[in-house]
Short mmCIF file of C-alpha atoms and ligand atoms in Angstrom, two decimals:
data_model
loop_
_atom_site.label_atom_id
_atom_site.label_comp_id
_atom_site.label_asym_id
_atom_site.label_seq_id
_atom_site.Cartn_x
_atom_site.Cartn_y
_atom_site.Cartn_z
CA MET A 1 -30.79 -22.87 -149.61
CA THR A 2 -32.02 -20.11 -147.83
CA GLN A 3 -32.56 -16.64 -149.52
CA ARG A 4 -29.98 -13.93 -149.45
CA THR A 5 -30.68 -10.64 -150.26
CA GLU A 6 -27.64 -8.01 -150.37
CA ILE A 7 -28.67 -5.08 -148.57
CA GLY A 8 -27.11 -2.73 -151.74
CA GLN A 9 -30.12 -4.53 -153.59
CA VAL A 10 -32.68 -3.09 -151.26
CA GLY A 11 -30.20 0.30 -150.14
CA GLU A 12 -30.23 1.60 -146.66
CA PHE A 13 -34.02 3.63 -146.73
CA GLY A 14 -35.08 0.41 -148.13
CA LEU A 15 -33.67 -1.51 -145.13
CA ILE A 16 -34.64 1.01 -142.81
CA GLN A 17 -38.34 0.23 -143.88
CA ILE A 18 -38.02 -3.15 -143.41
CA ILE A 19 -37.47 -2.28 -139.96
CA LYS A 20 -39.91 0.42 -139.50
CA GLU A 21 -42.95 -2.11 -140.35
CA LYS A 22 -42.46 -4.44 -137.72
CA PHE A 23 -42.66 -2.41 -135.05
CA SER A 24 -45.61 -0.05 -133.86
CA ASN A 25 -44.98 2.13 -130.33
CA ARG A 26 -47.11 1.15 -127.24
CA ASN A 27 -46.21 3.72 -124.97
CA SER A 28 -47.86 7.22 -124.64
CA GLU A 29 -44.20 8.62 -123.44
CA THR A 30 -43.27 7.91 -127.40
CA VAL A 31 -45.40 10.97 -129.48
CA LEU A 32 -42.98 10.25 -132.30
CA GLY A 33 -41.27 7.44 -133.43
CA ILE A 34 -39.30 5.95 -136.63
CA GLY A 35 -39.04 7.73 -139.87
CA ASP A 36 -38.76 11.53 -139.03
CA ASP A 37 -35.23 13.15 -138.39
CA ALA A 38 -35.68 12.48 -134.58
CA ALA A 39 -37.88 10.44 -132.47
CA VAL A 40 -39.70 12.72 -129.69
CA LEU A 41 -40.03 11.57 -126.55
CA LYS A 42 -42.27 13.22 -123.88
CA SER A 43 -42.07 12.26 -119.53
CA ALA A 44 -43.74 14.32 -116.76
CA ASP A 45 -40.88 11.94 -115.16
CA ASN A 46 -36.80 12.17 -114.40
CA ILE A 47 -35.45 10.91 -118.26
CA VAL A 48 -33.19 8.10 -117.12
CA HIS A 49 -30.83 7.77 -119.91
CA SER A 50 -27.96 5.11 -121.05
CA THR A 51 -25.73 4.03 -124.05
CA GLU A 52 -24.31 0.80 -124.74
CA LEU A 53 -21.55 -0.26 -128.26
CA TYR A 54 -21.18 -3.65 -128.94
CA ILE A 55 -18.81 -4.93 -131.06
CA GLU A 56 -18.01 -7.78 -132.89
CA GLY A 57 -14.66 -10.47 -131.64
CA ILE A 58 -15.31 -8.00 -128.72
CA HIS A 59 -18.88 -8.33 -126.89
CA PHE A 60 -19.93 -11.10 -128.88
CA ASP A 61 -19.34 -14.01 -131.26
CA LEU A 62 -21.29 -14.92 -134.27
CA ALA A 63 -19.93 -18.27 -134.42
CA TYR A 64 -22.18 -19.94 -131.44
CA SER A 65 -24.64 -16.65 -131.02
CA PRO A 66 -27.31 -17.21 -132.89
CA LEU A 67 -29.22 -13.46 -134.58
CA PRO A 68 -32.05 -13.56 -132.76
CA HIS A 69 -30.68 -14.49 -129.40
CA LEU A 70 -27.78 -11.73 -130.03
CA GLY A 71 -30.87 -9.14 -130.68
CA TYR A 72 -33.00 -9.92 -127.36
CA LYS A 73 -29.57 -10.32 -125.31
CA LEU A 74 -28.06 -6.32 -126.84
CA ILE A 75 -31.52 -4.99 -125.90
CA SER A 76 -31.68 -6.83 -122.26
CA ALA A 77 -28.30 -6.12 -121.12
CA ALA A 78 -28.68 -2.50 -122.47
CA LEU A 79 -32.03 -2.10 -120.28
CA SER A 80 -30.90 -4.04 -117.68
CA ASP A 81 -28.78 -0.68 -116.42
CA LEU A 82 -32.30 0.61 -116.62
CA ALA A 83 -33.72 -1.34 -113.90
CA ALA A 84 -30.54 -1.08 -111.72
CA MET A 85 -31.68 2.84 -111.36
CA ASN A 86 -34.94 1.12 -110.55
CA ALA A 87 -36.73 3.20 -113.73
CA LEU A 88 -39.38 1.71 -116.05
CA PRO A 89 -37.82 1.42 -119.77
CA LYS A 90 -39.52 3.55 -122.31
CA GLN A 91 -37.48 3.74 -125.99
CA VAL A 92 -34.57 2.25 -127.50
CA THR A 93 -32.49 3.13 -130.58
CA LEU A 94 -30.24 1.23 -132.09
CA GLY A 95 -27.23 1.69 -134.13
CA LEU A 96 -26.01 -0.92 -136.61
CA GLY A 97 -22.48 -0.86 -138.16
CA LEU A 98 -22.80 -4.14 -141.39
CA SER A 99 -20.41 -5.53 -143.47
CA ASN A 100 -21.15 -7.42 -146.91
CA ARG A 101 -20.86 -10.85 -144.96
CA PHE A 102 -24.75 -9.52 -143.71
CA SER A 103 -27.46 -9.80 -145.94
CA VAL A 104 -30.97 -8.31 -145.68
CA GLU A 105 -32.22 -12.00 -144.36
CA SER A 106 -29.80 -11.92 -141.72
CA VAL A 107 -30.58 -8.47 -140.47
CA GLU A 108 -34.11 -9.76 -139.85
CA SER A 109 -33.43 -12.14 -138.13
CA PHE A 110 -31.34 -10.26 -135.16
CA TYR A 111 -34.31 -7.63 -135.28
CA GLU A 112 -36.34 -10.71 -134.45
CA GLY A 113 -34.49 -10.91 -131.56
CA VAL A 114 -35.23 -7.11 -130.79
CA GLN A 115 -39.22 -7.23 -131.68
CA GLN A 116 -39.40 -10.08 -129.44
CA ALA A 117 -37.16 -7.57 -126.09
CA CYS A 118 -39.92 -4.63 -126.77
CA GLU A 119 -42.61 -7.09 -126.55
CA GLU A 120 -41.56 -8.36 -123.01
CA TYR A 121 -40.10 -5.16 -121.94
CA LYS A 122 -43.07 -2.97 -123.21
CA VAL A 123 -40.09 -0.29 -124.98
CA ASP A 124 -40.57 1.39 -128.61
CA LEU A 125 -37.81 1.58 -130.74
CA VAL A 126 -38.63 5.11 -131.88
CA GLY A 127 -34.82 5.17 -134.36
CA GLY A 128 -31.64 4.32 -135.34
CA ASP A 129 -29.14 4.31 -137.90
CA VAL A 130 -27.43 1.90 -140.50
CA THR A 131 -23.67 2.36 -141.91
CA ALA A 132 -21.23 0.22 -143.86
CA SER A 133 -18.72 -0.86 -141.75
CA PRO A 134 -15.44 -2.29 -142.70
CA THR A 135 -15.42 -5.56 -140.98
CA GLY A 136 -17.79 -7.63 -138.40
CA LEU A 137 -20.73 -6.62 -137.17
CA LEU A 138 -21.33 -3.25 -134.65
CA VAL A 139 -24.97 -2.39 -132.61
CA SER A 140 -24.87 0.79 -130.16
CA VAL A 141 -28.37 0.83 -128.39
CA ASN A 142 -29.24 3.70 -126.40
CA VAL A 143 -31.93 3.36 -123.61
CA VAL A 144 -34.72 5.50 -122.79
CA GLY A 145 -36.59 5.04 -119.46
CA THR A 146 -38.72 7.14 -116.18
CA VAL A 147 -38.52 7.04 -112.49
CA ASP A 148 -39.91 9.71 -110.30
CA GLU A 149 -37.67 11.12 -108.17
CA GLU A 150 -39.40 8.89 -104.88
CA HIS A 151 -38.02 5.57 -107.01
CA LEU A 152 -34.94 6.99 -108.42
CA VAL A 153 -32.26 4.12 -107.09
CA LYS A 154 -28.46 5.51 -107.42
CA ARG A 155 -25.20 3.17 -106.52
CA SER A 156 -24.32 5.85 -103.15
CA GLY A 157 -27.17 5.55 -101.11
CA ALA A 158 -26.23 1.95 -98.85
CA LYS A 159 -26.35 2.62 -95.30
CA VAL A 160 -24.50 0.61 -92.70
CA ASN A 161 -26.37 -2.64 -91.60
CA ASP A 162 -28.42 -2.58 -94.72
CA VAL A 163 -29.04 -5.88 -95.77
CA ILE A 164 -27.26 -6.78 -98.99
CA CYS A 165 -29.12 -8.63 -101.69
CA VAL A 166 -29.34 -10.29 -105.02
CA THR A 167 -32.12 -11.46 -107.84
CA GLY A 168 -31.63 -14.91 -109.21
CA ASP A 169 -28.48 -16.47 -109.59
CA LEU A 170 -24.56 -15.81 -110.41
CA GLY A 171 -21.99 -17.59 -112.61
CA ALA A 172 -24.03 -19.33 -114.89
CA ALA A 173 -23.17 -16.92 -117.84
CA PHE A 174 -20.00 -16.91 -117.55
CA MET A 175 -19.82 -21.15 -117.31
CA GLY A 176 -22.36 -20.90 -120.12
CA LEU A 177 -19.59 -19.08 -122.31
CA GLN A 178 -16.56 -21.38 -121.09
CA ALA A 179 -18.97 -24.42 -122.59
CA LEU A 180 -19.55 -22.70 -125.46
CA GLU A 181 -16.12 -21.30 -126.32
CA ARG A 182 -14.52 -25.40 -125.90
CA GLU A 183 -16.98 -25.94 -128.41
CA LYS A 184 -16.52 -23.81 -130.90
CA GLN A 185 -12.31 -24.92 -130.70
CA VAL A 186 -13.08 -28.23 -130.68
CA PHE A 187 -15.49 -27.45 -133.53
CA LEU A 188 -12.47 -25.51 -135.66
CA ALA A 189 -10.22 -28.02 -135.13
CA ASN A 190 -12.70 -31.00 -136.35
CA PRO A 191 -15.69 -29.61 -138.07
CA GLY A 192 -17.30 -33.08 -138.16
CA MET A 193 -17.74 -33.34 -134.74
CA GLN A 194 -21.52 -32.69 -133.25
CA PRO A 195 -21.18 -30.51 -130.20
CA GLU A 196 -21.46 -31.84 -126.92
CA LEU A 197 -24.07 -29.21 -124.90
CA GLU A 198 -25.98 -31.64 -123.30
CA GLY A 199 -26.64 -31.16 -119.42
CA LYS A 200 -25.69 -27.35 -120.13
CA SER A 201 -28.73 -26.11 -121.58
CA TYR A 202 -29.14 -23.49 -118.61
CA VAL A 203 -26.36 -22.06 -118.27
CA ILE A 204 -26.16 -21.62 -122.59
CA MET A 205 -28.98 -20.02 -122.44
CA ARG A 206 -28.16 -17.63 -119.76
CA GLN A 207 -25.02 -16.70 -121.62
CA LEU A 208 -27.19 -16.00 -125.11
CA LYS A 209 -30.60 -15.14 -123.83
CA PRO A 210 -30.57 -12.94 -120.31
CA SER A 211 -32.90 -11.37 -119.07
CA ALA A 212 -33.00 -7.88 -117.56
CA ARG A 213 -35.01 -8.46 -114.14
CA PHE A 214 -37.86 -5.99 -114.34
CA ASP A 215 -40.06 -8.39 -113.17
CA ILE A 216 -37.99 -7.94 -109.56
CA ILE A 217 -38.57 -3.86 -110.19
CA HIS A 218 -42.26 -4.41 -109.99
CA GLU A 219 -42.42 -6.58 -107.78
CA LEU A 220 -40.16 -4.43 -104.89
CA ARG A 221 -42.45 -1.43 -106.09
CA SER A 222 -46.17 -3.53 -105.52
CA LEU A 223 -44.37 -3.93 -101.55
CA GLY A 224 -43.61 -0.31 -101.70
CA VAL A 225 -39.87 -1.03 -100.99
CA VAL A 226 -37.47 1.57 -102.84
CA PRO A 227 -34.06 -0.01 -102.28
CA THR A 228 -31.25 2.38 -100.97
CA SER A 229 -28.56 1.44 -103.95
CA MET A 230 -28.50 -0.36 -106.77
CA ILE A 231 -26.48 -1.60 -109.56
CA ASP A 232 -26.52 -5.12 -112.07
CA CYS A 233 -24.23 -7.54 -112.15
CA SER A 234 -22.08 -7.41 -115.64
CA ASP A 235 -19.10 -8.07 -114.47
CA GLY A 236 -19.07 -10.14 -111.26
CA LEU A 237 -20.76 -9.65 -107.49
CA SER A 238 -17.30 -8.67 -106.46
CA SER A 239 -16.90 -5.98 -108.35
CA GLU A 240 -20.81 -4.30 -108.06
CA ILE A 241 -20.39 -4.66 -104.31
CA ILE A 242 -17.18 -2.46 -104.50
CA HIS A 243 -19.10 -0.40 -106.98
CA LEU A 244 -22.11 -0.07 -104.63
CA CYS A 245 -19.32 0.74 -101.30
CA ASN A 246 -16.81 3.18 -102.91
CA ALA A 247 -19.80 4.75 -104.29
CA SER A 248 -21.69 4.70 -100.91
CA GLY A 249 -18.47 5.33 -98.75
CA VAL A 250 -19.03 2.23 -96.52
CA GLY A 251 -18.27 -1.43 -96.40
CA ALA A 252 -19.61 -5.28 -96.92
CA ARG A 253 -19.88 -8.42 -95.55
CA ILE A 254 -20.95 -10.85 -97.08
CA PHE A 255 -21.77 -14.98 -96.69
CA GLU A 256 -19.89 -17.40 -99.25
CA LYS A 257 -22.72 -20.29 -97.91
CA ASN A 258 -25.72 -17.37 -98.98
CA ILE A 259 -24.26 -16.79 -102.52
CA PRO A 260 -27.04 -18.00 -105.00
CA ILE A 261 -25.75 -20.36 -107.94
CA ASP A 262 -27.46 -22.81 -109.86
CA ASP A 263 -26.61 -26.56 -109.44
CA GLU A 264 -25.51 -26.25 -113.00
CA THR A 265 -23.34 -24.22 -112.31
CA TYR A 266 -21.95 -25.93 -109.48
CA LEU A 267 -21.77 -29.31 -112.53
CA VAL A 268 -20.47 -27.45 -115.21
CA ALA A 269 -17.74 -25.62 -113.78
CA THR A 270 -15.99 -29.18 -112.21
CA GLU A 271 -16.22 -30.19 -115.22
CA PHE A 272 -14.20 -27.60 -116.35
CA ASN A 273 -12.24 -27.68 -112.93
CA PHE A 274 -13.19 -23.89 -112.45
CA SER A 275 -14.48 -23.27 -108.99
CA PRO A 276 -18.49 -21.87 -109.34
CA LEU A 277 -17.85 -19.03 -105.95
CA THR A 278 -15.48 -17.42 -108.42
CA ALA A 279 -17.41 -17.70 -111.82
CA ALA A 280 -20.32 -15.98 -108.91
CA LEU A 281 -17.78 -13.43 -107.75
CA ASN A 282 -15.54 -12.28 -110.62
CA GLY A 283 -17.36 -13.89 -113.88
CA GLY A 284 -20.39 -11.45 -115.29
CA GLU A 285 -22.97 -11.07 -118.33
CA ASP A 286 -25.33 -11.83 -115.24
CA TYR A 287 -27.76 -8.87 -115.53
CA GLU A 288 -28.97 -9.25 -112.14
CA LEU A 289 -29.87 -7.20 -110.05
CA VAL A 290 -27.05 -6.07 -106.22
CA PHE A 291 -28.71 -3.40 -104.31
CA THR A 292 -29.23 -2.77 -100.78
CA VAL A 293 -32.82 -2.10 -98.72
CA SER A 294 -32.71 -1.20 -95.23
CA GLN A 295 -33.49 -4.03 -92.30
CA LYS A 296 -37.12 -3.13 -91.93
CA ASP A 297 -37.64 -3.14 -95.78
CA TYR A 298 -36.20 -6.42 -96.02
CA GLU A 299 -39.05 -8.26 -94.25
CA LYS A 300 -41.10 -7.13 -96.64
CA ILE A 301 -39.04 -8.54 -99.49
CA SER A 302 -37.88 -11.74 -97.55
CA LYS A 303 -40.44 -13.50 -99.29
CA LEU A 304 -39.60 -13.06 -102.54
CA ALA A 305 -38.36 -16.41 -104.03
CA ASP A 306 -36.16 -15.10 -106.40
CA VAL A 307 -34.35 -12.41 -103.85
CA ALA A 308 -31.13 -14.35 -101.78
CA ALA A 309 -29.37 -11.60 -98.68
CA VAL A 310 -25.98 -12.36 -98.95
CA GLY A 311 -24.45 -10.04 -96.37
CA PHE A 312 -24.44 -6.38 -94.68
CA ILE A 313 -23.37 -3.34 -94.71
CA THR A 314 -20.47 -2.18 -91.95
CA SER A 315 -19.19 0.99 -90.98
CA ASP A 316 -15.51 1.09 -92.35
CA PRO A 317 -14.83 1.65 -95.71
CA SER A 318 -12.02 -0.18 -96.10
CA GLU A 319 -13.67 -3.57 -95.37
CA LYS A 320 -15.17 -4.87 -97.80
CA ILE A 321 -15.28 -9.36 -97.04
CA LEU A 322 -15.98 -12.27 -98.17
CA VAL A 323 -16.94 -15.08 -95.40
CA LEU A 324 -16.00 -18.77 -96.72
CA LYS A 325 -17.88 -21.77 -95.78
CA SER A 326 -15.04 -22.25 -93.50
CA GLU A 327 -15.36 -19.20 -91.36
CA GLN A 328 -12.43 -17.79 -92.85
CA VAL A 329 -12.62 -14.19 -93.99
CA VAL A 330 -11.18 -13.16 -97.67
CA PRO A 331 -11.13 -9.58 -99.05
CA LEU A 332 -13.81 -8.76 -101.57
CA SER A 333 -11.57 -7.50 -103.87
CA ALA A 334 -8.91 -10.26 -104.90
CA PRO A 335 -8.97 -11.26 -108.30
CA GLY A 336 -9.59 -14.75 -109.40
CA PHE A 337 -10.19 -15.87 -105.89
CA GLY A 338 -10.55 -19.59 -105.50
CA GLN A 339 -9.31 -20.80 -108.70
P1 ADP B 1 -30.72 10.72 -141.29
O1 ADP B 1 -30.19 10.77 -142.92
O2 ADP B 1 -31.67 11.92 -141.38
O3 ADP B 1 -30.04 10.38 -139.67
P2 ADP B 1 -32.17 8.05 -141.44
O4 ADP B 1 -32.43 8.11 -142.90
O5 ADP B 1 -30.76 8.11 -141.18
O6 ADP B 1 -32.29 9.33 -141.02
O7 ADP B 1 -33.19 7.34 -140.79
C1 ADP B 1 -34.57 7.93 -141.17
C2 ADP B 1 -35.38 7.75 -140.06
O8 ADP B 1 -35.32 5.81 -139.94
C3 ADP B 1 -34.88 7.96 -138.65
O9 ADP B 1 -35.99 7.99 -137.83
C4 ADP B 1 -34.23 6.62 -137.96
O10 ADP B 1 -34.13 6.92 -136.54
C5 ADP B 1 -34.52 5.31 -138.71
N1 ADP B 1 -33.97 4.28 -138.76
C6 ADP B 1 -32.74 4.50 -139.27
N2 ADP B 1 -31.95 3.65 -139.02
C7 ADP B 1 -32.39 2.60 -137.98
C8 ADP B 1 -32.19 1.54 -137.55
N3 ADP B 1 -31.26 0.72 -137.10
N4 ADP B 1 -33.53 0.79 -136.73
C9 ADP B 1 -34.63 1.41 -136.30
N5 ADP B 1 -34.29 2.81 -137.00
C10 ADP B 1 -34.09 3.12 -137.34
MG1 MG B 2 -28.85 8.09 -139.96
#
C-alpha cells in the first residue's frame, strides 16, 4: 500500500515547507518568493494579471483526472489567459482548499504537475495559501505576466479584412471529456470492467493535460507580427469569435472547411454520434489561441504549421457567420448547431 500521511501530522506550515522545497525562482522579475508575508515582484513593462478558481465536481473530476495532470492543467489553463494578451508568463500563486480526503502524498502528487508546468513555462511559484475545505478540492490560481506597450493585444483591435487565425486543432478536449465520462459511467455500473480508451489517447490527453500556446507567442514575436486582437479558446470557437467581434465592433465570416480538427477527434466524434464541427465550435477547454492579423502580417505567418486561417473580419457587426462545406451560411451564435 502507498504511504498515507495526514495533513494534520505535518501541519499547515509543514505542508508549505514541503511545497517550498520543490520550487526555486528563475525570473529576475521575482524579488521575493514563498516564505514571507507576501511575494515581491518587479517589472519595467506592463504587469498582466489573471485569476481562475477551480472547484472539484464543477471544473474537474478526480475520478479520471490524475493529480499530476490536474496540477499541470490548472496552471496551463490560467496561463493561457496571459498568452491571449500576448504577454510573457512570470509568476503564479496557488491557493488550495483541502478536505481530509487529501493526504500529504496526494498534495505532493498535485504539485508534481505544478512543478512540471512551472518548468515548461519558465514561471516562478511565488506564494499561495492552504486552508481546510469541508468537501473536495478547491484550487485558486493567480498568474502574473509582463508585456510592453507595443506587444499588448486586446480583444478589441480586430479590423475589417483582417485574417482570423486559429492555432492547433479544436474540439479534441471536448471529445476527450466525453470518452472519460462514458468510461466513468461504465466503471460505476460495473467496477470490474477495463476502460475502453484505445485509439483515444490524443483526445484524452487534450482534456487532461492541455498546453498554453506560448510557443506561438514566441513565434509571432520572432516574425515581428503583433495580432490586432486575440483571445484563448476555452469555450469553443463560436463563442470566442463572437467575443472578439463584439469587443472590436466588427463582424466575421469563417469557413467550415478551414477549421482545424484532428483525425482522432473525427473518429471519436463519429463513435459518439456527435458532430466534430459542433465539438470545435461549441466544445471547450482546447486552450488554443484565436487571433486576427492584418493581411500583410498574415503573409509572414502563413508558413507556420500550427496556425490555420479560418476566415476574415467583415464590417457588419450583426454578421457573424459560418460558411458550411455545402456553401450554406449559418449564424455563428447558433448553439449546438449540427447536432
Ligand atoms: P500568512 O499567514 O501570512 O498568510 P502563510 O503561512 O499562509 O502566511 O504562508 C507563508 C508563505 O507560504 C507565504 O509566502 C505564502 O505565499 C506561502 N504559501 C502558503 N501556501 C502556499 C501554497 N499552497 N503554495 C505555495 N506557497 C504557499
Ligand atoms: Mg495564508
